[in-house]
Amino acid sequence: MANWKLFFQNRMMMGRIFIALLFFSCLNCAQAQLETLSYKEVNFSDLPESYQEKLQDWKDSGFYKNPFNLLSLGTILIYRGKDVEGNFLLKFANDHYLEKNAALYHMMSVQNTKNGNYNLAVEYLDSAATYSSEIYGYYGWVMLYYYRDYERALTYLNLFDELTPNFTDFPIGENIHYLRGLACLQLMDFQQASKWLERYIQEEKEKGKLDWIDYAVYYYLGIAYENLSRKKDAIAQYNMAIDGQKKFPEATYRLALNSSNKRSKERLLQLALQQLNDGFGLTDVYVERFHAVYPQEIMEVLKSLK
Amino acid sequence: MVRPLFLFPIFSNLKLILLFICLTLAFRGSTQPLNEADSCCIGNLLPYYGGNEPLKYEGDFFEVKRIIHESFKRIETNHKNGQSGIIVVHFTVTCDGTVTNVFTETFDFNYHHFNMDSQLVDELEAIIKKLHRWIVGQDENGQKYCYHKFLSLKIKDGELEAIFPK
């Protein structure tokens, strides 16, 4: 029992499971959306010789006939760092679809973003947008986290929101007001950031779903308040973050910085450091989280207190 | 048999997954040139976030950013001035933590290929080549991973604005 508890407490392990599930879920969703497209079967002889050689053993299975399988293989090759070969297969597969849709280009874009092939990834997203405006949700989300392009993130998130103005959207599972709040925070528009983040919290409160909220929103709202010289409100938000998540080293660190009592400051810094070392920091396997705090920063402040 | 709902994507794609595992193995031999230093990487290249243990740097991303920011300050002003764009440095971290196969792409803010000051690009490439404290993970058999990795540097009017993804 204890082992299971430890297993689920291990963020790294949970992250890996999540990624594996996400990967295969994506494959599954993409497959469902691409199944409706008509295509011409791929002839083995149409593949370049080097590919024919490698796929010779699987020729009889006929898997190559369906371009979706080549799209998936191309994606996996890019995942394995073979960008040129993978992208060749993506394009080759795309050419065999008699009709296209946003899901097709979305699929071609995702792994290219993760490999830093920005020109291709964005070109494919732009193509996806010509087929469906629904892509703007993902487009905004990815611009925010993976491209650090906050202006564009806001533009696309707003476009996405305009599609269903009376409904709160959740691009890639995250509240759109939260995402817009983060974009504004990064653009240092703290007033607007606080408005979006407050709106996210308010809506969750009204729905009675505060337990489901991403507690990091309180941390980010605290940062926005701090920059608006609303220190008391900021401290309240950091405490909310800690109340919700129990171990929130970044919020604890900010509380420490705002503490005027030297002993309390030191105690909070030590606590934040311990929690970070225990793996409770804001992390993401693909990208750095906004306003992440590192042990070195805490050590620096601790040193200055001596 | 009752299947947990969250495993549905795996079960429904099982045949496909097995096929792709086989196919990925078929593409193990890279067509990209490998030198002696990264011979341990053949067939074992993962993205920086992949494997049992994602790629790490001693001192975490904080240290990577610190080194790049400090080195950036030392680059001669005439190479930085007026420069705007995104410099993406791609590289391989081999199983012994060495940085190899470094190549760079530069983009404008519309994500089109775009030429930036070549001296600036070379200097940034050199900085990243010198990052030598990568911590590589290993699989269940103790075989160390090699990773493909990239660092993107967003430069606006000669100022280093952001380093990402992590």
Coordinates of C-alpha atoms in Angstrom, one line a residue:
Chain A
M1 CA 0.0 0.0 0.0
A2 CA 2.8 2.4 1.0
N3 CA 4.5 1.6 -2.2
W4 CA 1.5 2.5 -4.3
K5 CA 1.1 5.7 -2.3
L6 CA 4.8 6.5 -3.0
F7 CA 4.3 5.6 -6.7
F8 CA 1.4 8.0 -7.1
Q9 CA 3.2 10.7 -5.2
N10 CA 6.2 10.4 -7.5
R11 CA 5.5 13.2 -10.0
M12 CA 8.0 12.0 -12.4
M13 CA 6.4 8.6 -12.6
M14 CA 2.9 10.2 -13.0
G15 CA 4.3 12.4 -15.6
R16 CA 5.6 9.5 -17.6
I17 CA 2.3 7.7 -17.4
F18 CA 0.5 10.8 -18.5
I19 CA 2.8 11.3 -21.5
A20 CA 2.4 7.7 -22.6
L21 CA -1.4 8.0 -22.3
L22 CA -1.4 11.3 -24.0
F23 CA 0.7 10.1 -26.8
F24 CA -1.5 7.1 -27.6
S25 CA -4.7 9.1 -26.9
C26 CA -3.5 11.7 -29.4
L27 CA -2.7 9.0 -31.9
N28 CA -6.2 7.5 -31.3
C29 CA -8.0 10.9 -31.6
A30 CA -6.0 11.8 -34.7
Q31 CA -6.8 8.5 -36.2
A32 CA -10.5 9.0 -35.6
Q33 CA -10.4 12.4 -37.2
L34 CA -8.3 11.3 -40.2
E35 CA -10.4 8.2 -40.8
T36 CA -13.1 10.2 -42.5
L37 CA -10.6 11.5 -45.1
S38 CA -10.4 9.8 -48.4
Y39 CA -7.0 8.9 -49.6
K40 CA -5.2 7.1 -52.4
E41 CA -3.4 4.0 -51.2
V42 CA 0.4 4.2 -51.1
N43 CA 2.2 2.0 -53.5
F44 CA 5.3 0.4 -52.0
S45 CA 7.3 1.3 -55.1
D46 CA 6.4 5.0 -54.6
L47 CA 8.4 5.0 -51.4
P48 CA 12.0 6.1 -51.9
E49 CA 14.4 3.2 -52.1
S50 CA 16.0 3.8 -48.7
Y51 CA 12.5 3.5 -47.1
Q52 CA 11.6 0.4 -49.1
E53 CA 14.8 -1.2 -47.8
K54 CA 14.0 -0.5 -44.2
L55 CA 10.3 -1.5 -44.5
Q56 CA 11.0 -4.6 -46.6
D57 CA 10.2 -7.0 -43.7
W58 CA 6.8 -5.4 -43.1
K59 CA 5.9 -5.1 -46.8
D60 CA 3.4 -8.0 -46.6
S61 CA 1.5 -6.5 -43.8
G62 CA 0.4 -3.7 -46.1
F63 CA 0.5 -1.2 -43.4
Y64 CA 2.1 1.4 -45.7
K65 CA -1.0 1.5 -47.9
N66 CA -2.8 3.8 -45.4
P67 CA -1.1 7.2 -45.2
F68 CA -2.2 7.5 -41.6
N69 CA 0.3 4.8 -40.7
L70 CA 3.0 6.7 -42.5
L71 CA 2.0 9.9 -40.7
S72 CA 2.4 8.0 -37.4
L73 CA 5.7 6.5 -38.4
G74 CA 6.9 10.0 -39.5
T75 CA 5.9 11.4 -36.1
I76 CA 7.8 8.6 -34.3
L77 CA 10.9 9.2 -36.4
I78 CA 10.8 12.9 -35.5
Y79 CA 10.4 11.9 -31.9
R80 CA 13.5 9.8 -32.3
G81 CA 15.4 12.8 -33.7
K82 CA 15.2 11.9 -37.3
D83 CA 13.6 15.1 -38.4
V84 CA 14.5 14.9 -42.1
E85 CA 13.3 11.4 -42.6
G86 CA 10.2 11.9 -40.4
N87 CA 9.2 15.1 -42.1
F88 CA 9.7 13.5 -45.5
L89 CA 7.2 10.8 -44.5
L90 CA 4.7 13.3 -43.1
K91 CA 4.7 15.2 -46.4
F92 CA 4.6 12.0 -48.4
A93 CA 1.6 10.8 -46.4
N94 CA -0.1 14.2 -46.7
D95 CA 0.3 14.0 -50.5
H96 CA -1.8 10.8 -50.5
Y97 CA -4.8 12.4 -48.8
L98 CA -7.3 13.4 -51.4
E99 CA -8.9 15.7 -48.9
K100 CA -7.4 17.4 -46.0
N101 CA -8.6 18.7 -42.6
A102 CA -7.2 20.6 -39.6
A103 CA -6.5 17.4 -37.7
L104 CA -4.1 16.3 -40.5
Y105 CA -2.0 19.5 -40.3
H106 CA -2.3 19.6 -36.5
M107 CA -0.8 16.1 -36.3
M108 CA 2.0 17.2 -38.7
S109 CA 2.8 20.2 -36.5
V110 CA 2.9 18.7 -32.9
Q111 CA 6.1 16.8 -33.0
N112 CA 7.9 19.5 -35.0
T113 CA 7.1 22.0 -32.2
K114 CA 8.6 19.6 -29.7
N115 CA 11.7 19.3 -31.8
G116 CA 12.1 23.1 -32.3
N117 CA 11.3 22.9 -36.1
Y118 CA 9.3 26.1 -35.7
N119 CA 9.0 27.0 -39.4
L120 CA 7.4 23.7 -40.2
A121 CA 5.3 23.5 -37.1
V122 CA 3.8 27.0 -37.6
E123 CA 3.3 26.5 -41.3
Y124 CA 1.3 23.3 -40.6
L125 CA -0.7 25.2 -37.9
D126 CA -1.5 28.0 -40.4
S127 CA -2.6 25.3 -42.8
A128 CA -4.8 23.7 -40.1
A129 CA -6.4 27.1 -39.5
T130 CA -7.5 27.4 -43.1
Y131 CA -9.6 24.3 -42.5
S132 CA -10.9 25.0 -39.0
S133 CA -10.8 27.9 -36.6
E134 CA -11.0 25.3 -33.8
I135 CA -7.3 25.0 -34.1
Y136 CA -6.8 28.5 -32.5
G137 CA -7.3 27.0 -29.0
Y138 CA -4.2 24.7 -29.5
Y139 CA -2.4 27.4 -31.4
G140 CA -2.8 29.9 -28.6
W141 CA -1.8 27.3 -26.0
V142 CA 1.3 26.2 -27.8
M143 CA 2.4 29.8 -28.5
L144 CA 2.1 30.5 -24.8
Y145 CA 4.1 27.6 -23.4
Y146 CA 6.3 26.3 -26.2
Y147 CA 7.1 29.5 -28.2
R148 CA 7.0 32.1 -25.4
D149 CA 5.1 34.2 -27.9
Y150 CA 2.7 35.9 -25.6
E151 CA 1.2 38.4 -28.1
R152 CA 0.4 35.7 -30.6
A153 CA -0.9 33.5 -27.8
L154 CA -3.4 36.2 -26.8
T155 CA -4.4 36.8 -30.4
Y156 CA -5.2 33.1 -31.0
L157 CA -6.8 32.5 -27.6
N158 CA -9.1 35.5 -28.3
L159 CA -10.0 34.2 -31.7
F160 CA -10.8 30.8 -30.2
D161 CA -12.9 32.4 -27.5
E162 CA -14.9 34.4 -30.1
L163 CA -16.1 31.1 -31.6
T164 CA -18.2 30.5 -28.5
P165 CA -18.4 33.8 -26.7
N166 CA -20.9 32.7 -24.1
F167 CA -19.0 29.6 -23.1
T168 CA -15.7 29.2 -21.2
D169 CA -13.3 27.2 -23.4
F170 CA -10.6 24.8 -22.2
P171 CA -7.9 24.6 -24.8
I172 CA -5.8 21.5 -24.2
G173 CA -7.7 21.1 -20.9
E174 CA -6.8 24.5 -19.5
N175 CA -9.2 27.3 -18.7
I176 CA -8.9 30.0 -21.4
H177 CA -9.0 32.8 -18.9
Y178 CA -6.2 31.2 -17.0
L179 CA -4.1 31.0 -20.2
R180 CA -4.9 34.6 -21.1
G181 CA -4.0 35.6 -17.6
L182 CA -0.6 33.8 -18.0
A183 CA 0.0 35.5 -21.3
C184 CA -0.7 38.9 -19.8
L185 CA 1.4 38.2 -16.8
Q186 CA 4.3 37.3 -19.1
L187 CA 3.7 40.5 -21.0
M188 CA 3.8 42.3 -17.7
D189 CA 0.3 43.6 -18.1
F190 CA -0.4 42.9 -14.5
Q191 CA -3.8 44.6 -14.4
Q192 CA -5.2 42.6 -17.2
A193 CA -3.5 39.4 -16.0
S194 CA -5.2 39.8 -12.6
K195 CA -8.6 40.3 -14.3
W196 CA -8.3 37.1 -16.3
L197 CA -7.0 35.1 -13.4
E198 CA -9.7 36.4 -11.0
R199 CA -12.3 35.5 -13.6
Y200 CA -11.0 31.9 -13.8
I201 CA -11.2 31.6 -10.0
Q202 CA -14.6 33.3 -9.9
E203 CA -16.1 31.0 -12.5
E204 CA -14.8 27.9 -10.8
K205 CA -16.2 29.2 -7.5
E206 CA -19.6 29.7 -9.1
K207 CA -19.6 26.2 -10.5
G208 CA -18.7 24.9 -7.1
K209 CA -15.6 23.3 -8.5
L210 CA -12.9 25.1 -6.6
D211 CA -11.4 21.7 -5.7
W212 CA -10.7 21.2 -9.4
I213 CA -8.9 24.4 -9.9
D214 CA -5.2 24.6 -10.8
Y215 CA -3.8 25.9 -7.5
A216 CA -1.0 27.6 -9.4
V217 CA -3.5 30.2 -10.4
Y218 CA -3.3 31.7 -6.9
Y219 CA 0.4 31.8 -7.2
Y220 CA 0.3 33.7 -10.5
L221 CA -2.4 36.0 -9.2
G222 CA -0.2 36.7 -6.2
I223 CA 2.6 37.7 -8.5
A224 CA 0.3 40.0 -10.5
Y225 CA -0.9 41.6 -7.3
E226 CA 2.6 42.1 -6.0
N227 CA 3.5 44.0 -9.2
L228 CA 0.4 46.1 -8.7
S229 CA 1.7 47.0 -5.2
R230 CA -1.1 45.0 -3.6
K231 CA 1.1 43.2 -1.1
K232 CA -1.6 42.0 1.3
D233 CA -3.7 40.6 -1.5
A234 CA -0.6 38.9 -2.9
I235 CA 0.2 37.2 0.4
A236 CA -3.4 36.0 0.7
Q237 CA -3.1 34.4 -2.8
Y238 CA 0.2 32.7 -1.9
N239 CA -1.5 31.3 1.2
M240 CA -4.4 30.1 -0.9
A241 CA -2.0 28.3 -3.2
I242 CA -0.3 26.6 -0.2
D243 CA -3.7 25.8 1.4
G244 CA -4.8 24.1 -1.8
Q245 CA -1.7 22.3 -2.7
K246 CA -0.1 21.8 0.7
K247 CA 3.4 21.8 -0.6
F248 CA 4.0 24.7 -3.0
P249 CA 7.6 25.8 -2.7
E250 CA 7.3 28.7 -5.1
A251 CA 4.4 30.3 -3.1
T252 CA 6.3 29.6 0.1
Y253 CA 9.4 31.3 -1.4
R254 CA 7.3 34.4 -2.3
L255 CA 5.8 34.4 1.2
A256 CA 9.4 34.4 2.5
L257 CA 10.4 37.3 0.3
N258 CA 7.4 39.3 1.6
S259 CA 8.1 38.5 5.2
S260 CA 9.6 41.3 7.3
N261 CA 10.6 39.0 10.1
K262 CA 14.0 37.6 9.6
R263 CA 13.4 34.3 11.5
S264 CA 10.1 33.7 9.7
K265 CA 11.8 34.5 6.4
E266 CA 14.5 32.0 7.1
R267 CA 12.1 29.3 8.2
L268 CA 10.0 29.8 5.1
L269 CA 13.0 29.7 2.8
Q270 CA 14.2 26.5 4.4
L271 CA 10.8 25.0 4.0
A272 CA 10.6 26.0 0.3
L273 CA 14.1 24.6 -0.3
Q274 CA 13.1 21.3 1.4
Q275 CA 10.0 21.1 -0.7
L276 CA 11.9 21.8 -3.9
N277 CA 14.4 19.1 -3.1
D278 CA 11.5 16.7 -2.4
G279 CA 10.3 17.3 -5.9
F280 CA 7.3 19.5 -5.2
G281 CA 8.3 22.4 -7.5
L282 CA 6.3 23.5 -10.6
T283 CA 7.6 21.3 -13.3
D284 CA 6.7 20.2 -16.8
V285 CA 8.6 17.6 -18.7
Y286 CA 8.6 19.7 -22.0
V287 CA 8.9 23.3 -20.9
E288 CA 10.0 25.4 -18.0
R289 CA 7.0 26.6 -16.0
F290 CA 6.4 30.3 -15.6
H291 CA 8.0 31.8 -12.5
A292 CA 9.6 28.5 -11.5
V293 CA 11.9 28.9 -8.5
Y294 CA 15.2 27.1 -8.2
P295 CA 17.2 26.0 -5.1
Q296 CA 20.1 28.4 -6.2
E297 CA 17.8 31.4 -5.9
I298 CA 16.7 30.3 -2.4
M299 CA 20.2 29.7 -1.3
E300 CA 21.2 33.1 -2.5
V301 CA 18.6 34.8 -0.4
L302 CA 19.5 32.6 2.6
K303 CA 23.1 33.6 2.2
S304 CA 22.2 37.2 2.2
L305 CA 20.4 36.8 5.5
K306 CA 23.5 35.5 7.3
Chain B
M1 CA -12.7 -8.7 -19.5
V2 CA -13.2 -5.2 -18.0
R3 CA -10.7 -2.8 -19.3
P4 CA -9.9 0.4 -17.4
L5 CA -11.2 3.2 -19.5
F6 CA -8.0 5.2 -19.4
L7 CA -6.2 2.3 -21.1
F8 CA -8.5 2.3 -24.0
P9 CA -6.2 4.2 -26.3
I10 CA -3.4 1.7 -25.7
F11 CA -5.6 -1.4 -26.2
S12 CA -7.3 0.0 -29.3
N13 CA -4.0 0.8 -30.9
L14 CA -2.1 -2.2 -29.7
K15 CA -1.5 -3.6 -33.1
L16 CA -0.4 -0.3 -34.4
I17 CA 1.9 0.3 -31.4
L18 CA 3.6 -3.1 -31.9
L19 CA 4.1 -2.4 -35.6
F20 CA 5.6 1.0 -34.9
I21 CA 8.0 -0.4 -32.3
C22 CA 9.2 -2.8 -35.0
L23 CA 9.4 0.0 -37.6
T24 CA 11.2 2.3 -35.3
L25 CA 13.8 -0.5 -34.7
A26 CA 14.1 -0.7 -38.5
F27 CA 15.0 3.0 -38.6
R28 CA 17.6 2.6 -35.9
G29 CA 20.6 3.1 -38.1
S30 CA 20.6 6.9 -38.4
T31 CA 21.2 8.4 -41.8
Q32 CA 22.5 11.4 -40.0
P33 CA 26.3 11.4 -39.7
L34 CA 27.6 10.0 -36.4
N35 CA 31.1 10.3 -35.3
E36 CA 33.0 8.1 -32.9
A37 CA 32.0 10.0 -29.8
D38 CA 28.3 9.4 -30.3
S39 CA 28.5 5.8 -31.5
C40 CA 26.8 4.8 -28.3
C41 CA 23.7 6.7 -29.6
I42 CA 22.9 4.4 -32.5
G43 CA 19.3 3.5 -32.2
N44 CA 19.0 5.0 -28.8
L45 CA 18.3 8.7 -29.5
L46 CA 15.5 10.1 -27.4
P47 CA 14.0 13.6 -27.1
Y48 CA 15.2 15.5 -24.0
Y49 CA 11.9 14.7 -22.3
G50 CA 11.9 11.0 -23.1
G51 CA 12.9 7.7 -21.5
N52 CA 12.8 6.7 -17.9
E53 CA 14.7 9.7 -16.9
P54 CA 14.5 12.9 -19.0
L55 CA 17.7 14.8 -19.7
K56 CA 18.9 17.0 -16.9
Y57 CA 21.6 19.6 -16.3
E58 CA 23.7 19.8 -13.2
G59 CA 22.1 22.8 -11.4
D60 CA 18.9 22.4 -13.5
F61 CA 17.7 24.8 -16.2
F62 CA 18.7 27.7 -13.8
E63 CA 22.3 26.9 -14.5
V64 CA 21.8 26.6 -18.2
K65 CA 20.2 30.0 -18.3
R66 CA 22.8 31.5 -16.1
I67 CA 25.7 30.3 -18.3
I68 CA 24.0 31.5 -21.5
H69 CA 23.0 34.9 -20.0
E70 CA 26.5 35.5 -18.7
S71 CA 28.2 34.4 -21.9
F72 CA 25.8 36.4 -23.9
K73 CA 26.8 39.6 -22.1
R74 CA 30.4 38.9 -23.2
I75 CA 29.6 38.8 -26.9
E76 CA 30.8 41.9 -28.6
T77 CA 28.1 44.5 -28.9
N78 CA 28.5 45.0 -32.6
H79 CA 27.3 41.5 -33.2
K80 CA 24.3 41.8 -31.0
N81 CA 23.1 45.4 -31.8
G82 CA 19.9 45.5 -33.8
Q83 CA 19.6 41.8 -33.9
S84 CA 16.2 40.3 -33.5
G85 CA 15.0 36.8 -34.0
I86 CA 15.0 33.3 -32.6
I87 CA 18.2 31.2 -32.7
V88 CA 17.5 27.5 -32.2
V89 CA 20.6 25.5 -31.4
H90 CA 20.0 21.8 -31.9
F91 CA 22.4 19.2 -30.5
T92 CA 22.8 15.7 -29.4
V93 CA 23.8 14.8 -25.8
T94 CA 25.6 11.5 -26.0
C95 CA 25.5 8.8 -23.3
D96 CA 28.6 10.2 -21.7
G97 CA 27.1 13.7 -21.5
T98 CA 29.1 15.1 -24.4
V99 CA 27.4 17.7 -26.7
T100 CA 27.8 16.8 -30.4
N101 CA 26.0 17.2 -33.8
V102 CA 25.4 20.9 -33.1
F103 CA 23.6 22.8 -35.7
T104 CA 21.7 26.1 -35.6
E105 CA 18.6 27.5 -37.3
T106 CA 17.5 31.1 -37.1
F107 CA 14.0 32.4 -37.5
D108 CA 12.2 35.7 -37.6
F109 CA 9.3 36.4 -35.3
N110 CA 7.0 34.9 -37.9
Y111 CA 8.9 31.6 -37.7
H112 CA 10.4 31.9 -41.2
H113 CA 14.0 31.1 -41.7
F114 CA 16.0 34.3 -41.4
N115 CA 19.7 35.2 -41.4
M116 CA 21.1 36.7 -38.3
D117 CA 24.6 38.0 -37.6
S118 CA 26.8 34.9 -38.3
Q119 CA 29.3 35.8 -35.6
L120 CA 26.5 36.0 -33.0
V121 CA 25.1 32.7 -34.1
D122 CA 28.6 31.1 -34.0
E123 CA 29.3 32.5 -30.5
L124 CA 26.0 31.2 -29.2
E125 CA 26.7 27.8 -30.7
A126 CA 30.1 27.8 -29.0
I127 CA 28.5 28.6 -25.7
I128 CA 26.1 25.7 -26.0
K129 CA 28.9 23.3 -27.0
K130 CA 30.6 24.2 -23.8
L131 CA 27.6 23.0 -21.7
H132 CA 29.2 19.9 -20.4
R133 CA 27.3 19.0 -17.3
W134 CA 24.4 17.1 -18.8
I135 CA 23.1 14.2 -16.7
V136 CA 21.8 11.4 -18.9
G137 CA 19.4 8.8 -17.8
Q138 CA 19.5 5.1 -18.3
D139 CA 17.1 2.3 -19.2
E140 CA 16.2 -0.7 -17.0
N141 CA 19.3 -2.6 -18.3
G142 CA 21.7 0.2 -17.3
Q143 CA 22.1 1.3 -20.9
K144 CA 22.6 5.1 -20.9
Y145 CA 20.4 7.2 -23.2
C146 CA 21.5 9.7 -25.8
Y147 CA 19.1 12.6 -26.4
H148 CA 18.4 15.1 -29.1
K149 CA 17.9 18.5 -27.5
F150 CA 17.5 22.1 -28.6
L151 CA 17.6 25.4 -26.9
S152 CA 15.8 28.4 -28.4
L153 CA 17.1 31.9 -27.7
K154 CA 14.7 34.8 -28.4
I155 CA 16.7 37.9 -29.1
K156 CA 15.0 41.3 -29.4
D157 CA 17.0 44.4 -30.4
G158 CA 20.2 42.8 -29.3
E159 CA 18.8 41.7 -25.9
L160 CA 18.4 38.1 -24.9
E161 CA 14.7 38.0 -23.9
A162 CA 14.0 34.3 -23.3
I163 CA 15.6 30.9 -23.3
F164 CA 13.3 27.9 -23.7
P165 CA 11.9 25.3 -23.7
K166 CA 13.8 24.0 -20.6

